[in-house]
Coordinates of C-alpha atoms in Angstrom, one line a residue:
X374 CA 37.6 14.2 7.8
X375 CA 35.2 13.1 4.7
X376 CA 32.1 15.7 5.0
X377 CA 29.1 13.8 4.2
X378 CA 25.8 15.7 3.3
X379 CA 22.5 14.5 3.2
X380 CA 19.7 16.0 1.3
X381 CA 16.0 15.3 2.6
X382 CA 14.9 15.1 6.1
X383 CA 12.5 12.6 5.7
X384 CA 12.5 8.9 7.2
X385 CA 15.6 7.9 4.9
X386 CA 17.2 10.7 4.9
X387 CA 17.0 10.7 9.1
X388 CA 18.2 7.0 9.4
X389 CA 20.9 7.1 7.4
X390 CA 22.1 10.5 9.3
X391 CA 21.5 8.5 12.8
X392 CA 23.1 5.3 11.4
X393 CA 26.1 6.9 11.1
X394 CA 26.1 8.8 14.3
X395 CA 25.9 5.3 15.9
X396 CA 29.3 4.4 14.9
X397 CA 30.7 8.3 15.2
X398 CA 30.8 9.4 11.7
X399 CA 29.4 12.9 11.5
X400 CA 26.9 13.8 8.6
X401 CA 24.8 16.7 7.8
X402 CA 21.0 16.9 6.6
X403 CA 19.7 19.6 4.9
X404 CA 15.9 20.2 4.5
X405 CA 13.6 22.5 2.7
X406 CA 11.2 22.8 5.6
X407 CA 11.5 25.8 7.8
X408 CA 11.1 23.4 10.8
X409 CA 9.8 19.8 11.9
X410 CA 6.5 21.0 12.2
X411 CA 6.5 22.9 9.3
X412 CA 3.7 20.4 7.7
X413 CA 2.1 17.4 8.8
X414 CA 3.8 14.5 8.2
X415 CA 1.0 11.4 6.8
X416 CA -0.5 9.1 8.4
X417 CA 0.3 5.2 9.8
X418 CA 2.9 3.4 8.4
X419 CA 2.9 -0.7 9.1
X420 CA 6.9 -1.1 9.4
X421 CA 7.7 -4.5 7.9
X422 CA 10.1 -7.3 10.1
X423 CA 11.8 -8.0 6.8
X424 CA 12.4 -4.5 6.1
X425 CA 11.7 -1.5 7.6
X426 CA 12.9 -2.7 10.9
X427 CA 16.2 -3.6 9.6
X428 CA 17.1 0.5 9.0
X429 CA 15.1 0.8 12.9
X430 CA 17.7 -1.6 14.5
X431 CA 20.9 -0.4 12.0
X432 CA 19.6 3.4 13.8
X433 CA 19.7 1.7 17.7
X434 CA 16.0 2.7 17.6
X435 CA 14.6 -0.3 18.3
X436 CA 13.1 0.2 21.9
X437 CA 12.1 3.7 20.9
X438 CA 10.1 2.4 18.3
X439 CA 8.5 -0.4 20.1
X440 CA 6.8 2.5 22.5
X441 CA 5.3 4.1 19.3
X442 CA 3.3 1.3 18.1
X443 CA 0.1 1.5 18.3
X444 CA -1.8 -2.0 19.2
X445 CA -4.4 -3.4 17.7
X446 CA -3.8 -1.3 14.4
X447 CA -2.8 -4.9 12.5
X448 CA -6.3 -5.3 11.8
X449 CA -7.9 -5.1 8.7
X450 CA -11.3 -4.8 6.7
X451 CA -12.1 -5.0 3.0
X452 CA -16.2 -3.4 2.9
X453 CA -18.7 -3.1 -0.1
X454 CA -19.5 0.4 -1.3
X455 CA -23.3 -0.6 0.4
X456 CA -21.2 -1.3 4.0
X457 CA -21.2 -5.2 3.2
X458 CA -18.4 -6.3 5.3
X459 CA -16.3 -8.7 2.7
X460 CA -13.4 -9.9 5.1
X461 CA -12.0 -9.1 8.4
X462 CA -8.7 -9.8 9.2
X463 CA -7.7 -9.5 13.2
X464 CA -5.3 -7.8 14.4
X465 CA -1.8 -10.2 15.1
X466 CA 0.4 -9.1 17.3
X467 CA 2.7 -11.2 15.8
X468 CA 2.3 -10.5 12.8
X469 CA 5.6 -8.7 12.1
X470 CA 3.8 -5.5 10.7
X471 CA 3.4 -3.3 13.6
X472 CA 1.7 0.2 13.3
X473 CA 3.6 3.8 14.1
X474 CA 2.3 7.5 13.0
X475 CA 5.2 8.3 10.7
X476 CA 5.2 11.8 12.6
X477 CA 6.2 10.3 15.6
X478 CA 8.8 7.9 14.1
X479 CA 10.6 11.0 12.1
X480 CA 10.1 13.0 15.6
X481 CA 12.2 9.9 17.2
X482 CA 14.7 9.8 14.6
X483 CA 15.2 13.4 14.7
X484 CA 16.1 13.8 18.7
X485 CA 18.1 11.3 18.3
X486 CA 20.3 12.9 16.1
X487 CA 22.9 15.1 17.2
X488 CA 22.5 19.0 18.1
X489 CA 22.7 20.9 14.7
X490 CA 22.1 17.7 12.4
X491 CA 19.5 18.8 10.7
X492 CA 20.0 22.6 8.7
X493 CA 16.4 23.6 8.4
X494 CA 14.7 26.2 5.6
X495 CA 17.3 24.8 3.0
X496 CA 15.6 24.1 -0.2
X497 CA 17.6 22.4 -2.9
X498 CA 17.6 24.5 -5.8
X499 CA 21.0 23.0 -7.9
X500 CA 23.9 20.3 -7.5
X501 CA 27.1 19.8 -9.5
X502 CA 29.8 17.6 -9.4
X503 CA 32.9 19.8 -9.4
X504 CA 36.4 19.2 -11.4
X505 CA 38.0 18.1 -8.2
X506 CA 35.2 15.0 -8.0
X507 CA 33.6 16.7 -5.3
X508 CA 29.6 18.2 -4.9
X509 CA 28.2 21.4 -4.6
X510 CA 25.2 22.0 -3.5
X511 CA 22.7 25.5 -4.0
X512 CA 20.1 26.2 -2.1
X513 CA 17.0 28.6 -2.7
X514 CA 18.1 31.6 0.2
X515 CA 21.1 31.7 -2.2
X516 CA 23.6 29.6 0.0
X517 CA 25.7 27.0 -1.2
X518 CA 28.1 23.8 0.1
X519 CA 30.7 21.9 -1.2
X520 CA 31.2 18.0 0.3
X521 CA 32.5 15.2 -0.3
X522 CA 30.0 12.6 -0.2
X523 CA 26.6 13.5 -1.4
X524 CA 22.9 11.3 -0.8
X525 CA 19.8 12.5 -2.2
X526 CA 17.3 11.4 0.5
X527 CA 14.8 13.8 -1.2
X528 CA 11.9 12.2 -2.5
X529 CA 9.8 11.8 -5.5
X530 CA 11.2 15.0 -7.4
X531 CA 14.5 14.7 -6.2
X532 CA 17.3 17.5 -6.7
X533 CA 20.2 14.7 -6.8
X534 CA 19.1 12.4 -8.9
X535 CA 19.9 14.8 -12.0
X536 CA 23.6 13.9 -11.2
X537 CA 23.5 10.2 -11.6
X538 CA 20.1 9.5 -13.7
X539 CA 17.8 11.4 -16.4
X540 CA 14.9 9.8 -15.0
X541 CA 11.6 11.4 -14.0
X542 CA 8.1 10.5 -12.3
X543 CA 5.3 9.2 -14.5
X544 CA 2.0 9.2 -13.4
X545 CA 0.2 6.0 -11.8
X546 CA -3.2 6.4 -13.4
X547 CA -4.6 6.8 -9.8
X548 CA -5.0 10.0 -7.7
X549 CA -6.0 10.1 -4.0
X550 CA -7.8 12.9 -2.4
X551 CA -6.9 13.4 1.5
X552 CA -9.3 13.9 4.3
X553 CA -9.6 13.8 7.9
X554 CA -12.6 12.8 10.6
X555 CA -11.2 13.6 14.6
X556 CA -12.8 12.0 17.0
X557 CA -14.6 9.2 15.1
X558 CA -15.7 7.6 18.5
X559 CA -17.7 10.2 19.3
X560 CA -18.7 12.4 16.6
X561 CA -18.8 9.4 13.6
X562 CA -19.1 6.2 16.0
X563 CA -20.6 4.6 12.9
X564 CA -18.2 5.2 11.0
X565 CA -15.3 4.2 13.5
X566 CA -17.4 1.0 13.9
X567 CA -17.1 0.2 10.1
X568 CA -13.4 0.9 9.5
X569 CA -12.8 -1.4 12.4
X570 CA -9.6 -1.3 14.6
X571 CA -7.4 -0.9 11.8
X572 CA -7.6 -0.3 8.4
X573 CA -10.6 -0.9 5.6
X574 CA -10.5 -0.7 2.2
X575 CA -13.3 -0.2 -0.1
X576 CA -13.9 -0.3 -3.8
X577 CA -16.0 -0.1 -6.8
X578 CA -14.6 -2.1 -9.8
X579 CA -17.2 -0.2 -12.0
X580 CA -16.8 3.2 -11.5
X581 CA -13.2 2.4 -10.3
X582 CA -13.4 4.6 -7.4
X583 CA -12.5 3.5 -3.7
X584 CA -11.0 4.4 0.0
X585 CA -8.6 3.4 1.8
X586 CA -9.2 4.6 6.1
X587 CA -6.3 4.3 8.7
X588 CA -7.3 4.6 11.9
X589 CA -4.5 6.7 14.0
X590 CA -3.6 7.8 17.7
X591 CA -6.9 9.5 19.4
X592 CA -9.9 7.6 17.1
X593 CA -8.6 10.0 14.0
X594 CA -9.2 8.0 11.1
X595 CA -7.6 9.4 8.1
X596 CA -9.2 8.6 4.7
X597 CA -7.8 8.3 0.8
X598 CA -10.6 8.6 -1.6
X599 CA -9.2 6.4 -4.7
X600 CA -9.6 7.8 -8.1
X601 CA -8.3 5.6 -11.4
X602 CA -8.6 8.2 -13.8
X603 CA -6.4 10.1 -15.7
X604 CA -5.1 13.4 -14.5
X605 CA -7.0 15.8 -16.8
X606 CA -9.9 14.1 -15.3
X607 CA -9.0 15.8 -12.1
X608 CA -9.3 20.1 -13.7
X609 CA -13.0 19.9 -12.8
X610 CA -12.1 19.8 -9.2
X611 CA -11.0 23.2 -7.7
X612 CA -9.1 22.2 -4.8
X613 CA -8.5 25.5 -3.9
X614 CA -11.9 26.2 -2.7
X615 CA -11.6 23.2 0.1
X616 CA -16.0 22.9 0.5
X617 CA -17.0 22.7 -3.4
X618 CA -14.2 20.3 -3.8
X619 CA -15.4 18.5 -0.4
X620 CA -19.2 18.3 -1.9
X621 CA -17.7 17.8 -5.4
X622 CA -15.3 14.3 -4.4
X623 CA -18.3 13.3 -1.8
X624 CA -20.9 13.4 -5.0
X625 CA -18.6 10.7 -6.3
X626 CA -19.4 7.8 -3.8
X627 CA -23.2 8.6 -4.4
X628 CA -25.0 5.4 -3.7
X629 CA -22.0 4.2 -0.9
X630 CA -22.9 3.6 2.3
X631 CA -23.7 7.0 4.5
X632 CA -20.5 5.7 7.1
X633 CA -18.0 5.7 4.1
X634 CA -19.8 8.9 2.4
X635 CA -18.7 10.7 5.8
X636 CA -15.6 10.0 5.7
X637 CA -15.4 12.3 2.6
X638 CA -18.9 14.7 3.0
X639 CA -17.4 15.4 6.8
X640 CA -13.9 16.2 6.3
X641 CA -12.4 18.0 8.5
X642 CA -9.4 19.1 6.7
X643 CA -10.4 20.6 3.1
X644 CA -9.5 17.6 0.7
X645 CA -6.3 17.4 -0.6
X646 CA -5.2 16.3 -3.9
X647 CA -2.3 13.8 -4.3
X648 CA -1.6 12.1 -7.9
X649 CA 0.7 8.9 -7.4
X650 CA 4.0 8.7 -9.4
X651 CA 6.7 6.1 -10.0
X652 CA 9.8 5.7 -11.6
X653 CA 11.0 3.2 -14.5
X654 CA 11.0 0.0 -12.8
X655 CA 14.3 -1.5 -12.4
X656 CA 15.4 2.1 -12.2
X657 CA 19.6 2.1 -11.9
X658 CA 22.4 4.5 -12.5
X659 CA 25.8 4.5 -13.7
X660 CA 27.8 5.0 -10.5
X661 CA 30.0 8.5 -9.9
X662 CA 32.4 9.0 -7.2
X663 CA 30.7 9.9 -3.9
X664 CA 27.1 10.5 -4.8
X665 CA 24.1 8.3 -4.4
X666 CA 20.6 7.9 -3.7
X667 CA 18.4 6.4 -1.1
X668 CA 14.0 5.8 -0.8
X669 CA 11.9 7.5 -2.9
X670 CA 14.6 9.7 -4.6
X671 CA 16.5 5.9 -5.7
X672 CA 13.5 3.6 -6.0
X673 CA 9.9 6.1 -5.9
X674 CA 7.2 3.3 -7.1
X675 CA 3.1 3.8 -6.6
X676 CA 1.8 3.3 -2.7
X677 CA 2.1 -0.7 -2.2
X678 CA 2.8 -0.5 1.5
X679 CA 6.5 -0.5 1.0
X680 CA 7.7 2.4 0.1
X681 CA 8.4 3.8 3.7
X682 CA 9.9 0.0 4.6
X683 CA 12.6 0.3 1.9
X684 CA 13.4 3.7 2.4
X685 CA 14.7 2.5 6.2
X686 CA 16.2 -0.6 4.5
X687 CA 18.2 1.8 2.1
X688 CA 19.4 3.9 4.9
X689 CA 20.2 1.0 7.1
X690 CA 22.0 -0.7 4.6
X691 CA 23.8 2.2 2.9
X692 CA 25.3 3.5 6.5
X693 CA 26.0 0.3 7.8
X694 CA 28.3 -0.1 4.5
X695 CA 29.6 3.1 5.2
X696 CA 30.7 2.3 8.6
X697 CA 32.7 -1.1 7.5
X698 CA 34.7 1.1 5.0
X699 CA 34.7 4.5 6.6
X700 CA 38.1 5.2 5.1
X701 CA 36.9 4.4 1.2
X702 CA 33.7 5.3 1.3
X703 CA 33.0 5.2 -2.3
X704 CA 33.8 1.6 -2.4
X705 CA 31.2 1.7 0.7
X706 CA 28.5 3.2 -2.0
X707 CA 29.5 1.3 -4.9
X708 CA 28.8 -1.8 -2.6
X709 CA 25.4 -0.6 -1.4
X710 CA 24.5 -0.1 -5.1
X711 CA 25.4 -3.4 -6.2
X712 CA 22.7 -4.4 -3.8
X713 CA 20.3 -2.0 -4.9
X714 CA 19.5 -2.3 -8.3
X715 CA 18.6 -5.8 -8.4
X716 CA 16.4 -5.2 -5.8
X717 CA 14.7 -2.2 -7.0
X718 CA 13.8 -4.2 -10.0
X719 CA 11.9 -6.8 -7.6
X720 CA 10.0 -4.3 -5.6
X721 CA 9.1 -1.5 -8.3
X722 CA 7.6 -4.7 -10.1
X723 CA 5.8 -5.8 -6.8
X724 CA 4.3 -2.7 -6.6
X725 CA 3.3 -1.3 -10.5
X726 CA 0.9 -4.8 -10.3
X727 CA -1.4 -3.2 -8.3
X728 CA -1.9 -0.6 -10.6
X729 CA -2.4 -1.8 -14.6
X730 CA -2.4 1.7 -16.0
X731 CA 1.1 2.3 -15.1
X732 CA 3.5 2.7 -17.6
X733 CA 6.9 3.8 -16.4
X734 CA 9.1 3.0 -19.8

């Protein structure tokens, strides 16, 4: 039987694994983390009908997923730095973007997998395509795998990707810095009564800082401070010492609004530092025999919304094409690929528009 190794065992890499177990062909996922609750794992994710739901339904996930949406999370704000409300969008239950914490989607897709689908404390270190056409695979602890079929389903600084493309990251011109307020409702209610039911976005075209606030299960809202700056702009900031950073990023927004300054000043995680990256748009490979890529590791583009959504799409598609040719999966791949590239040319384009200091070339 073909052996078919996954690398990554994020949303993409997870899909694709359960895609395949749908129609009985085996796969194994290897991951870095020690465990699935090794780290957390972000924040909401709006799964798209056009989409994202497409890799839910290729998985047989569907009704699981509808009992992880969280209602009422459509809604949206857009707020002045002085707490102006500017436009209020309500929530649609309709409207074909429904809300899930992305913790609780990968913990769906993972017991849905079967027992000993996921190898955990695997960190890629190397890969190779061998003389006989097929993959091997090191990992950090010194191990190493030989398969035949080979995704990289490993994000932005992917360990596959070396095999089929000499591309790397560049940076966005925007960083985000991470924080947390727990229960809003009763320790920031005005705060929670600003963001709204759902999310709220605020920014300052002069100083070209903003947020962006999702508000998840249990009144957490979970914040992105938005810095377009250049990354040297960012070595003032010791991150490592989580309260001067805190009182350092919340000095930023001085002037804003006291209910958006909290959600900085009141963190209750120490602030974490997170500079966006994308690749070349229109990024594409010449194809070698039983290797691709899928999400972030085939397509990683600046935070647009979609990022998540097309990673399901990916896997979706790519195991669904497996699963017609299972007996020449290659041609499977080469098929998925074909309708890849043209695509990642659309969305990577979608996506660098929101952010005009990107240069990915």
């Amino acid at each position: 039987m073909t052996q078919i190794t996954i690398i990554g065992a994020g949303l993409a890499g997870l899909t694709l694994a359960r895609t395949l177990a749908v129609h009985g062909i085996p796969s194994t996922v290897y991951e870095a983390e020690a465990s699935a609750q090794a780290r957390g794992q972000g924040g909401m994710l709006d799964i798209h009908d056009y989409n994202g739901q497409h890799g839910i339904r290729a998985a047989g996930l569907m009704d699981g997923f509808r009992s992880l949406v969280l209602e009422g999370r459509q809604a949206s704000r857009d707020v002045a730095p002085d707490g102006t409300i500017l436009a209020d969008q309500p929530d649609d239950p309709a409207g074909g973007r429904p809300e899930v914490q992305r913790g609780e989607l990968r913990q769906l897709l993972l017991e849905s997998l079967p027992a000993g689908g996921v190898v955990w404390g695997h960190k890629t270190r190397s890969v190779r395509t061998l003389d006989d056409g097929r993959h091997e695979v090191t990992f950090a602890n010194g191990s190493t795998i030989v398969t035949d079929i080979l995704v990289g389903a490993d994000g932005a600084w992917s360990k596959v990707r070396p095999l089929l493309s000499d591309a790397t990251p560049a940076y966005a011109g925007r960083s985000m810095v991470e924080t947390y307020l727990y229960e809003s409702d009763t320790r920031h209610p005005a705060t929670l009564a600003l963001v709204g039911g759902g999310s709220m976005t605020a920014y300052d075209e002069t100083t070209r800082i903003g947020l962006g606030v999702q508000r998840e299960r249990g009144d957490t809202l979970h914040s992105y401070a938005m810095f377009d700056q250049p990354l040297d702009w960012f070595d003032g900031i010791d991150f490592n010492d989580g309260p001067a950073a805190t009182r350092t990023v919340a000095a930023m927004f001085e002037g804003w609004a006291p209910e958006l300054v909290a959600l900085v000043a009141d963190s209750d995680i120490p602030p974490i530092f997170r500079p966006l990256y994308g690749l070349p748009i229109g990024h594409r490979w010449e194809h070698i025999p039983g290797v691709t890529l899928i999400g972030d590791a085939a397509h990683l583009a600046p935070p647009d919304g979609e990022g998540a959504n097309w990673a399901l799409f990916d896997a979706g598609q790519l195991g669904n094409a497996i699963a017609e040719q299972p007996k020449d999966i290659d041609a499977a791949i080469r098929a998925y690929e074909a309708a890849l590239f043209p695509r990642n040319i659309d969305t990577a384009t979608a996506a660098a528009a929101y952010y005009p200091e990107f240069k990915p070339y």
